[in-house]
């Protein structure tokens, strides 16, 4: 069983590292494009997909069931998958037009019905992840608005969020 878990984890991480495990376009009987599977990866016992269902509509799909849908034109990417004492979590990076380079969400695959957390982050694209016991901690530099040249100003400290058993809490 340990060998199977390790092999499954490696398969999921290899898919994420490669950036694209399986991609395709589903076409309806009328020839219309239904959806683009942007990424598909095995994580634990689950199959996780990032799907562009329509223009400006992104979905996170687990085992062929939509668990989250964004209709604001955001794009999603896998950051990594984490196993916390048997709980599989996936850190997702969400980006959209409008000045914030990145927000993050945690996809929790452990519950009977997988869930996606509320968005969090400082607009930084540089998350640092730590795991302890049953807690996933994501920290990143605080971005202090825009400088006079229109570019992001220097970071002012660090912000951090803990995700533990379905709860997301900002800790600093």
XYZ file of C-alpha atoms in Angstrom, residues 4-6 8-10 12-13 16 42-46 80-90 106-111 115 163:
33
model
C 1.096 2.369 -4.359
C 0.800 5.718 -2.511
C 4.363 6.667 -3.440
C 0.534 7.588 -7.197
C 2.147 10.680 -5.631
C 5.042 10.523 -8.087
C 0.726 13.302 -9.830
C 3.852 15.348 -9.193
C 2.407 18.790 -12.537
C -3.373 11.921 -10.618
C -3.218 13.098 -7.003
C -3.595 10.346 -4.436
C -6.579 8.294 -5.565
C -8.160 11.191 -7.485
C 2.032 21.429 -6.109
C 0.301 18.573 -4.269
C 0.900 17.842 -0.589
C 0.146 14.792 1.547
C -0.449 15.754 5.178
C -0.828 12.531 7.124
C -3.078 11.005 4.479
C -4.853 14.246 3.505
C -4.191 15.254 -0.105
C -4.138 19.012 -0.716
C -3.380 20.832 -3.972
C -6.342 25.114 -1.602
C -8.109 22.143 -3.169
C -8.825 19.606 -0.402
C -9.270 16.118 -1.837
C -9.799 14.378 1.509
C -13.433 15.135 2.251
C -13.638 21.503 -1.700
C -4.980 25.535 6.016
